[in-house]
Amino acid sequence: MKKVTITDIAKLTGYSIKTVSRVINNAPNVKEETRRKILQVIEEHNYSVNLLAKALRNSETRTVILFIDRRKGKYWNEWHDLMLKSIMVKLKDRGYKVILSPSSGEETISNDTDGFHLLKSGLADGAIMFDVISKDCRVKYLRANNIPFIIIGKDMDFTDTSFVDLDNYLVGFIGAEYLINKGYKNIVFFLGPKVFNVNRDRAQGFEEACKKHGVTHSVFYGISTIKGIYEKTHELLSRATVDAFFISGDEKALGAYRAIREKGLKIPEDVAVLGIDNLPSSEYMYPPLTSIDQNVEKFSDQAVNLLIEMMHSKEKTPKRIILTPRIVERQSV
DNA sequence: CCCTGGCAGCCGAAGTTCTT
DNA sequence: AAGAACTTCGGCTGCCAGGG
């Protein structure tokens, strides 16, 4: 059976295509009775707007693609979850459709099942990138093809891209200073893989604060799982005197909590734990986890606003928004 | 002012005709 | 016979015109 088009509805109702279009789009200046009649025929014939045709006409699909890291979910944490959820809700509220596309910054763009071909073919208007690495091939591709996109995080390769980022240097810095001011003198910082810009920035801020105050410290990259943190915490507590763990990614603090307890130590009397992300669940750890907040709401708000602005304006002056982290004090430090 | 209708043109693929 | 150069096609809406 052939698809019902706006022309069919026009013929069936006896009104013009234009009037039907107005009804579909809830445009003003249609007599109530006309609107009702047309809506009834639309219902009877199960008509819905052809999105392809509409996109062709408007040069706009009102679809946004969210690129997330594909690599076995290895670097995917709860913070991503919260951010995605928040961004999706905000885009939907603004009338955009959302497509999730797993991809990776290290692979070449060759797979036509991913979002890149949709964007290049005009089947989506813009993109939001997560987990950007240096020399990210996805960023190169979007830039080269003049596709509006923003990065969640920092771009070190280009100066003309737009992004929203947390001041991750400051995250490391204020985290270290907070621990130091509370009297801790031997601090360990656990982070994910070094390839991600965010981790290097955090480590740099941390190290500079520790040096400034002459405090013993060490940084461990590439510890991405709760299990990894658990094992490393055990090991460190067995052979060194550590009195504070600073952990990138609240959910991983669970691993440290258990190792610390198993060593017969108390949080925060013997050992402090400071997280990053301020996840909703962190409040219910025992003791409640002190954490550095990323403000997911504000973050996603800025990201969505920036992208929509980019998709609608012709001139593309890059915008870079840096958010300030804030410590949420609970009872683990 | 309120309501309605006509038409161009969005864009790339496929089809058609013209040129060598 | 093969390539170049046009034309058509698809569904929809912004702009403009026109009747009451």
Coordinates of C-alpha atoms (C1' of nucleotides) in Angstrom, one line a residue:
Chain A
M1 CA 0.0 0.0 0.0
K2 CA 1.3 3.4 -0.9
K3 CA 2.0 5.9 1.8
V4 CA -0.6 8.5 2.5
T5 CA 0.8 12.0 1.7
I6 CA -0.3 15.5 2.4
T7 CA -1.7 15.7 -1.1
D8 CA -3.9 12.7 -0.4
I9 CA -5.3 14.4 2.7
A10 CA -5.9 17.6 0.7
K11 CA -7.8 15.7 -2.0
L12 CA -9.8 13.7 0.5
T13 CA -10.8 16.8 2.5
G14 CA -11.2 19.1 -0.4
Y15 CA -8.9 21.7 1.1
S16 CA -5.5 22.7 -0.3
I17 CA -2.2 21.2 0.6
K18 CA -1.3 24.4 2.3
T19 CA -4.2 24.4 4.6
V20 CA -3.5 20.8 5.6
S21 CA 0.1 21.8 6.2
R22 CA -1.1 24.5 8.5
V23 CA -3.2 22.0 10.5
I24 CA -0.3 19.5 10.8
N25 CA 2.0 22.2 12.1
N26 CA -0.5 23.8 14.4
A27 CA -0.2 27.1 12.5
P28 CA -2.7 29.9 13.2
N29 CA -5.4 31.1 10.8
V30 CA -7.3 28.0 10.2
K31 CA -11.0 27.9 11.0
E32 CA -11.8 25.6 14.0
E33 CA -14.2 23.5 11.9
T34 CA -11.7 23.1 9.1
R35 CA -9.1 22.0 11.5
R36 CA -11.4 19.5 13.0
K37 CA -12.4 18.0 9.7
I38 CA -8.8 17.8 8.4
L39 CA -7.6 16.2 11.7
Q40 CA -10.4 13.6 11.4
V41 CA -9.3 12.6 7.9
I42 CA -5.7 12.5 9.0
E43 CA -6.7 10.1 11.8
E44 CA -8.9 7.9 9.6
H45 CA -6.1 7.5 7.1
N46 CA -3.3 7.2 9.6
Y47 CA -1.3 10.0 8.0
S48 CA 1.9 11.3 9.5
V49 CA 4.3 13.9 8.1
N50 CA 7.1 12.5 5.9
L51 CA 10.2 13.5 7.8
L52 CA 12.5 13.1 4.8
A53 CA 10.4 15.5 2.8
K54 CA 10.1 17.9 5.6
A55 CA 13.9 17.8 6.1
L56 CA 14.4 18.4 2.4
R57 CA 12.1 21.4 2.4
N58 CA 13.5 22.9 5.6
S59 CA 17.1 21.9 5.3
E60 CA 16.8 20.8 8.9
T61 CA 16.0 17.4 10.4
R62 CA 15.8 18.5 14.0
T63 CA 17.9 15.4 14.9
V64 CA 21.0 15.5 17.0
I65 CA 23.5 12.7 17.3
L66 CA 25.3 11.9 20.6
F67 CA 28.6 10.2 20.0
I68 CA 29.7 8.0 22.9
D69 CA 32.8 5.9 23.3
R70 CA 32.3 2.4 22.0
R71 CA 35.3 0.6 23.5
K72 CA 33.5 -2.0 25.4
G73 CA 32.1 0.6 27.7
K74 CA 35.5 0.5 29.4
Y75 CA 35.6 4.2 30.1
W76 CA 31.9 4.6 30.5
N77 CA 30.9 5.6 34.0
E78 CA 27.9 6.9 35.9
W79 CA 28.7 10.5 35.2
H80 CA 28.2 9.8 31.5
D81 CA 24.9 8.2 32.3
L82 CA 23.7 11.3 34.1
M83 CA 25.0 13.7 31.5
L84 CA 23.4 11.7 28.6
K85 CA 20.1 11.5 30.4
S86 CA 20.1 15.2 31.1
I87 CA 21.1 16.1 27.6
M88 CA 18.5 13.9 26.0
V89 CA 15.7 15.4 28.1
K90 CA 16.8 18.9 27.2
L91 CA 17.1 18.2 23.5
K92 CA 13.7 16.5 23.5
D93 CA 12.1 19.5 25.3
R94 CA 13.5 21.8 22.6
G95 CA 11.9 19.6 19.9
Y96 CA 14.9 17.6 18.8
K97 CA 15.2 13.9 18.1
V98 CA 18.2 12.1 19.6
I99 CA 20.3 9.4 18.1
L100 CA 23.0 7.6 20.1
S101 CA 26.0 6.5 18.1
P102 CA 28.8 4.5 19.5
S103 CA 32.1 5.3 18.0
S104 CA 35.7 5.8 19.0
G105 CA 38.3 8.5 18.5
E106 CA 41.0 6.1 17.5
E107 CA 39.3 4.3 14.6
T108 CA 38.9 5.7 11.1
I109 CA 35.5 6.8 9.9
S110 CA 34.5 3.9 7.6
N111 CA 31.4 2.4 9.1
D112 CA 28.2 3.5 7.4
T113 CA 26.1 2.3 10.3
D114 CA 27.4 5.0 12.5
G115 CA 26.2 8.6 12.8
F116 CA 28.8 10.2 10.7
H117 CA 27.2 9.3 7.4
L118 CA 23.8 10.4 8.7
L119 CA 25.3 13.8 9.4
K120 CA 27.1 14.1 6.1
S121 CA 24.0 13.1 4.2
G122 CA 22.0 15.7 6.0
L123 CA 19.9 13.2 8.0
A124 CA 21.0 14.9 11.2
D125 CA 21.8 18.5 12.0
G126 CA 24.5 18.3 14.6
A127 CA 26.4 16.3 17.1
I128 CA 27.7 16.2 20.7
M129 CA 30.9 14.4 21.3
F130 CA 31.9 12.6 24.4
D131 CA 35.3 11.2 25.4
V132 CA 37.4 13.1 23.0
I133 CA 41.1 12.1 22.8
S134 CA 44.0 14.0 21.3
K135 CA 44.1 13.6 17.5
D136 CA 40.5 12.4 17.6
C137 CA 39.5 11.3 14.1
R138 CA 35.8 12.1 14.7
V139 CA 36.5 15.7 15.5
K140 CA 38.6 16.0 12.4
Y141 CA 35.8 14.5 10.3
L142 CA 33.1 16.8 11.7
R143 CA 35.2 19.8 11.3
A144 CA 36.3 19.0 7.8
N145 CA 32.7 18.5 6.7
N146 CA 31.4 21.6 8.3
I147 CA 29.0 19.8 10.6
P148 CA 27.9 21.7 13.7
F149 CA 29.1 19.9 16.8
I150 CA 30.3 20.6 20.3
I151 CA 32.6 18.6 22.5
I152 CA 31.9 17.7 26.1
G153 CA 35.4 18.2 27.4
K154 CA 38.4 20.0 26.0
D155 CA 39.9 20.1 22.5
M156 CA 43.6 20.4 22.4
D157 CA 44.1 19.9 18.7
F158 CA 42.1 22.8 17.2
T159 CA 41.4 26.3 18.2
D160 CA 38.2 26.8 16.2
T161 CA 36.0 24.1 17.8
S162 CA 33.4 24.7 20.5
F163 CA 33.2 22.9 23.8
V164 CA 31.8 22.9 27.3
D165 CA 34.2 21.7 29.9
L166 CA 34.7 21.5 33.6
D167 CA 37.9 23.3 34.7
N168 CA 39.6 20.0 35.3
Y169 CA 42.9 21.6 36.3
L170 CA 41.0 23.3 39.1
V171 CA 39.3 20.0 40.1
G172 CA 42.8 18.6 40.8
F173 CA 44.0 21.7 42.4
I174 CA 41.1 22.4 44.8
G175 CA 40.8 18.7 45.6
A176 CA 44.5 18.6 46.7
E177 CA 44.3 21.8 48.6
Y178 CA 41.1 20.7 50.4
L179 CA 42.8 17.5 51.6
I180 CA 46.0 19.4 52.5
N181 CA 44.0 22.0 54.5
K182 CA 42.4 19.2 56.4
G183 CA 45.8 18.1 57.5
Y184 CA 46.5 15.1 55.2
K185 CA 50.1 14.8 54.2
N186 CA 50.4 11.7 52.0
I187 CA 47.9 11.8 49.1
V188 CA 47.3 9.4 46.3
F189 CA 45.3 10.3 43.2
F190 CA 43.6 7.6 41.1
L191 CA 42.6 8.4 37.5
G192 CA 41.5 6.7 34.3
P193 CA 43.6 6.4 31.2
K194 CA 46.1 9.1 30.4
V195 CA 44.9 9.4 26.8
F196 CA 41.9 11.5 27.9
N197 CA 42.6 15.1 28.3
V198 CA 40.5 15.4 31.4
N199 CA 42.7 13.1 33.4
R200 CA 45.9 14.8 32.5
D201 CA 44.5 18.2 33.5
R202 CA 43.3 16.9 36.8
A203 CA 46.6 15.3 37.5
Q204 CA 48.5 18.5 36.7
G205 CA 46.3 20.6 39.0
F206 CA 46.7 18.0 41.7
E207 CA 50.5 17.9 41.4
E208 CA 50.9 21.6 41.4
A209 CA 48.9 22.0 44.5
C210 CA 50.8 19.3 46.3
K211 CA 54.2 20.8 45.3
K212 CA 53.1 24.2 46.3
H213 CA 52.4 22.9 49.9
G214 CA 55.3 20.5 49.9
V215 CA 53.1 17.4 50.4
T216 CA 54.0 13.8 49.6
H217 CA 51.9 12.6 46.7
S218 CA 51.6 10.2 43.8
V219 CA 49.4 9.8 40.7
F220 CA 48.2 6.5 39.2
Y221 CA 46.7 6.6 35.8
G222 CA 44.7 3.9 34.1
I223 CA 42.8 2.6 37.1
S224 CA 39.3 2.4 35.6
T225 CA 37.4 -0.1 37.6
I226 CA 36.2 -0.5 41.2
K227 CA 38.2 -3.7 41.3
G228 CA 41.3 -1.9 40.1
I229 CA 41.0 0.7 42.8
Y230 CA 40.3 -1.9 45.5
E231 CA 43.4 -3.9 44.6
K232 CA 45.6 -0.8 44.3
T233 CA 44.4 0.6 47.6
H234 CA 45.2 -2.6 49.4
E235 CA 48.6 -2.7 47.9
L236 CA 49.4 0.9 48.8
L237 CA 48.2 0.6 52.3
S238 CA 50.3 -2.5 52.8
R239 CA 53.6 -0.9 51.8
A240 CA 53.3 2.8 52.3
T241 CA 51.7 5.4 54.6
V242 CA 48.9 6.9 52.7
D243 CA 46.4 9.1 54.6
A244 CA 44.2 10.3 51.7
F245 CA 42.8 8.9 48.5
F246 CA 41.6 11.2 45.8
I247 CA 39.5 9.3 43.3
S248 CA 38.4 10.4 39.8
G249 CA 34.9 8.9 39.5
D250 CA 32.8 8.6 42.7
E251 CA 31.6 5.1 42.0
K252 CA 35.1 3.8 42.2
A253 CA 35.5 5.0 45.7
L254 CA 33.6 1.9 46.7
G255 CA 36.8 -0.1 46.0
A256 CA 38.9 2.1 48.2
Y257 CA 36.2 2.0 51.0
R258 CA 36.3 -1.8 51.1
A259 CA 40.1 -2.0 51.1
I260 CA 40.4 0.6 53.8
R261 CA 37.9 -1.3 56.0
E262 CA 39.7 -4.6 55.4
K263 CA 42.9 -3.0 56.7
G264 CA 41.1 -2.1 59.9
L265 CA 41.3 1.6 59.2
K266 CA 38.6 4.2 59.6
I267 CA 37.3 6.8 57.2
P268 CA 38.1 9.7 57.7
E269 CA 40.0 9.4 61.0
D270 CA 42.8 7.2 59.6
V271 CA 42.3 7.7 55.8
A272 CA 40.4 10.2 53.9
V273 CA 38.6 9.6 50.6
L274 CA 37.6 12.4 48.2
G275 CA 35.7 11.7 45.0
I276 CA 34.9 13.5 41.8
D277 CA 31.5 13.7 40.1
N278 CA 29.2 14.0 43.1
L279 CA 26.9 11.2 42.0
P280 CA 23.5 11.0 43.7
S281 CA 24.5 7.6 45.2
S282 CA 27.6 9.0 46.9
E283 CA 25.4 10.5 49.6
Y284 CA 24.5 7.0 50.7
M285 CA 27.9 5.5 50.9
Y286 CA 29.0 5.0 54.5
P287 CA 30.4 7.4 55.5
P288 CA 28.8 9.7 52.9
L289 CA 31.4 10.6 50.3
T290 CA 32.8 14.1 50.1
S291 CA 33.1 14.8 46.4
I292 CA 33.8 17.5 43.8
D293 CA 30.6 18.4 41.9
Q294 CA 30.5 18.8 38.1
N295 CA 27.0 20.3 38.1
V296 CA 25.5 18.0 35.5
E297 CA 22.4 20.3 35.0
K298 CA 24.4 23.3 34.2
F299 CA 26.8 21.4 32.1
S300 CA 24.2 19.8 29.9
D301 CA 22.3 23.1 29.7
Q302 CA 25.3 24.9 28.4
A303 CA 26.0 22.1 26.0
V304 CA 22.5 21.9 24.5
N305 CA 22.2 25.7 24.2
L306 CA 25.6 26.0 22.6
L307 CA 24.8 23.3 20.0
I308 CA 21.4 24.7 19.1
E309 CA 23.0 28.1 18.7
M310 CA 25.6 26.6 16.4
M311 CA 23.1 24.8 14.3
H312 CA 21.1 28.0 13.7
S313 CA 23.8 30.6 13.2
K314 CA 25.7 30.8 9.9
E315 CA 29.0 32.4 11.1
K316 CA 30.8 30.0 13.3
T317 CA 32.8 31.7 15.9
P318 CA 33.9 29.0 18.3
K319 CA 32.7 29.2 21.9
R320 CA 34.4 27.6 24.8
I321 CA 32.6 27.4 28.1
I322 CA 34.5 26.4 31.2
L323 CA 32.6 25.5 34.4
T324 CA 33.9 25.8 37.9
P325 CA 34.0 22.8 40.1
R326 CA 32.8 22.9 43.7
I327 CA 33.4 20.7 46.7
V328 CA 30.4 19.1 48.3
E329 CA 31.4 18.3 51.9
R330 CA 30.2 15.2 53.6
Q331 CA 31.9 12.9 56.0
S332 CA 34.7 11.0 54.2
V333 CA 37.4 13.7 54.6
Chain B
dC1 C1' -8.7 41.1 10.1
dC2 C1' -9.5 36.0 9.2
dC3 C1' -9.2 32.3 6.3
dT4 C1' -7.6 29.8 2.2
dG5 C1' -4.8 28.7 -1.9
dG6 C1' -0.8 28.7 -5.5
dC7 C1' 3.8 28.3 -6.4
dA8 C1' 8.8 27.9 -6.1
dG9 C1' 12.4 25.4 -4.5
dC10 C1' 14.8 22.4 -1.0
dC11 C1' 18.7 18.3 -2.9
dG12 C1' 20.5 14.3 -5.0
dA13 C1' 19.4 10.2 -7.7
dA14 C1' 17.6 8.4 -11.7
dG15 C1' 15.9 9.0 -16.2
dT16 C1' 16.1 11.2 -20.7
dT17 C1' 18.0 13.5 -24.6
dC18 C1' 21.9 15.4 -26.9
dT19 C1' 26.8 15.3 -28.4
dT20 C1' 30.8 13.4 -29.7
Chain C
dA1 C1' 28.9 3.4 -27.5
dA2 C1' 29.9 6.3 -24.0
dG3 C1' 29.8 10.4 -21.9
dA4 C1' 27.9 15.1 -21.0
dA5 C1' 24.1 17.8 -20.2
dC6 C1' 19.8 18.5 -19.2
dT7 C1' 15.0 17.2 -16.8
dT8 C1' 12.1 15.1 -13.6
dC9 C1' 10.8 13.3 -9.2
dG10 C1' 9.6 13.1 -4.3
dG11 C1' 6.6 15.7 0.1
dC12 C1' 6.5 19.7 2.3
dT13 C1' 6.4 24.8 3.7
dG14 C1' 7.6 30.2 3.4
dC15 C1' 6.1 33.7 0.9
dC16 C1' 2.7 36.1 -1.3
dA17 C1' -1.9 36.9 -3.2
dG18 C1' -6.8 37.2 -2.8
dG19 C1' -11.7 36.7 -1.3
dG20 C1' -15.0 37.8 2.2

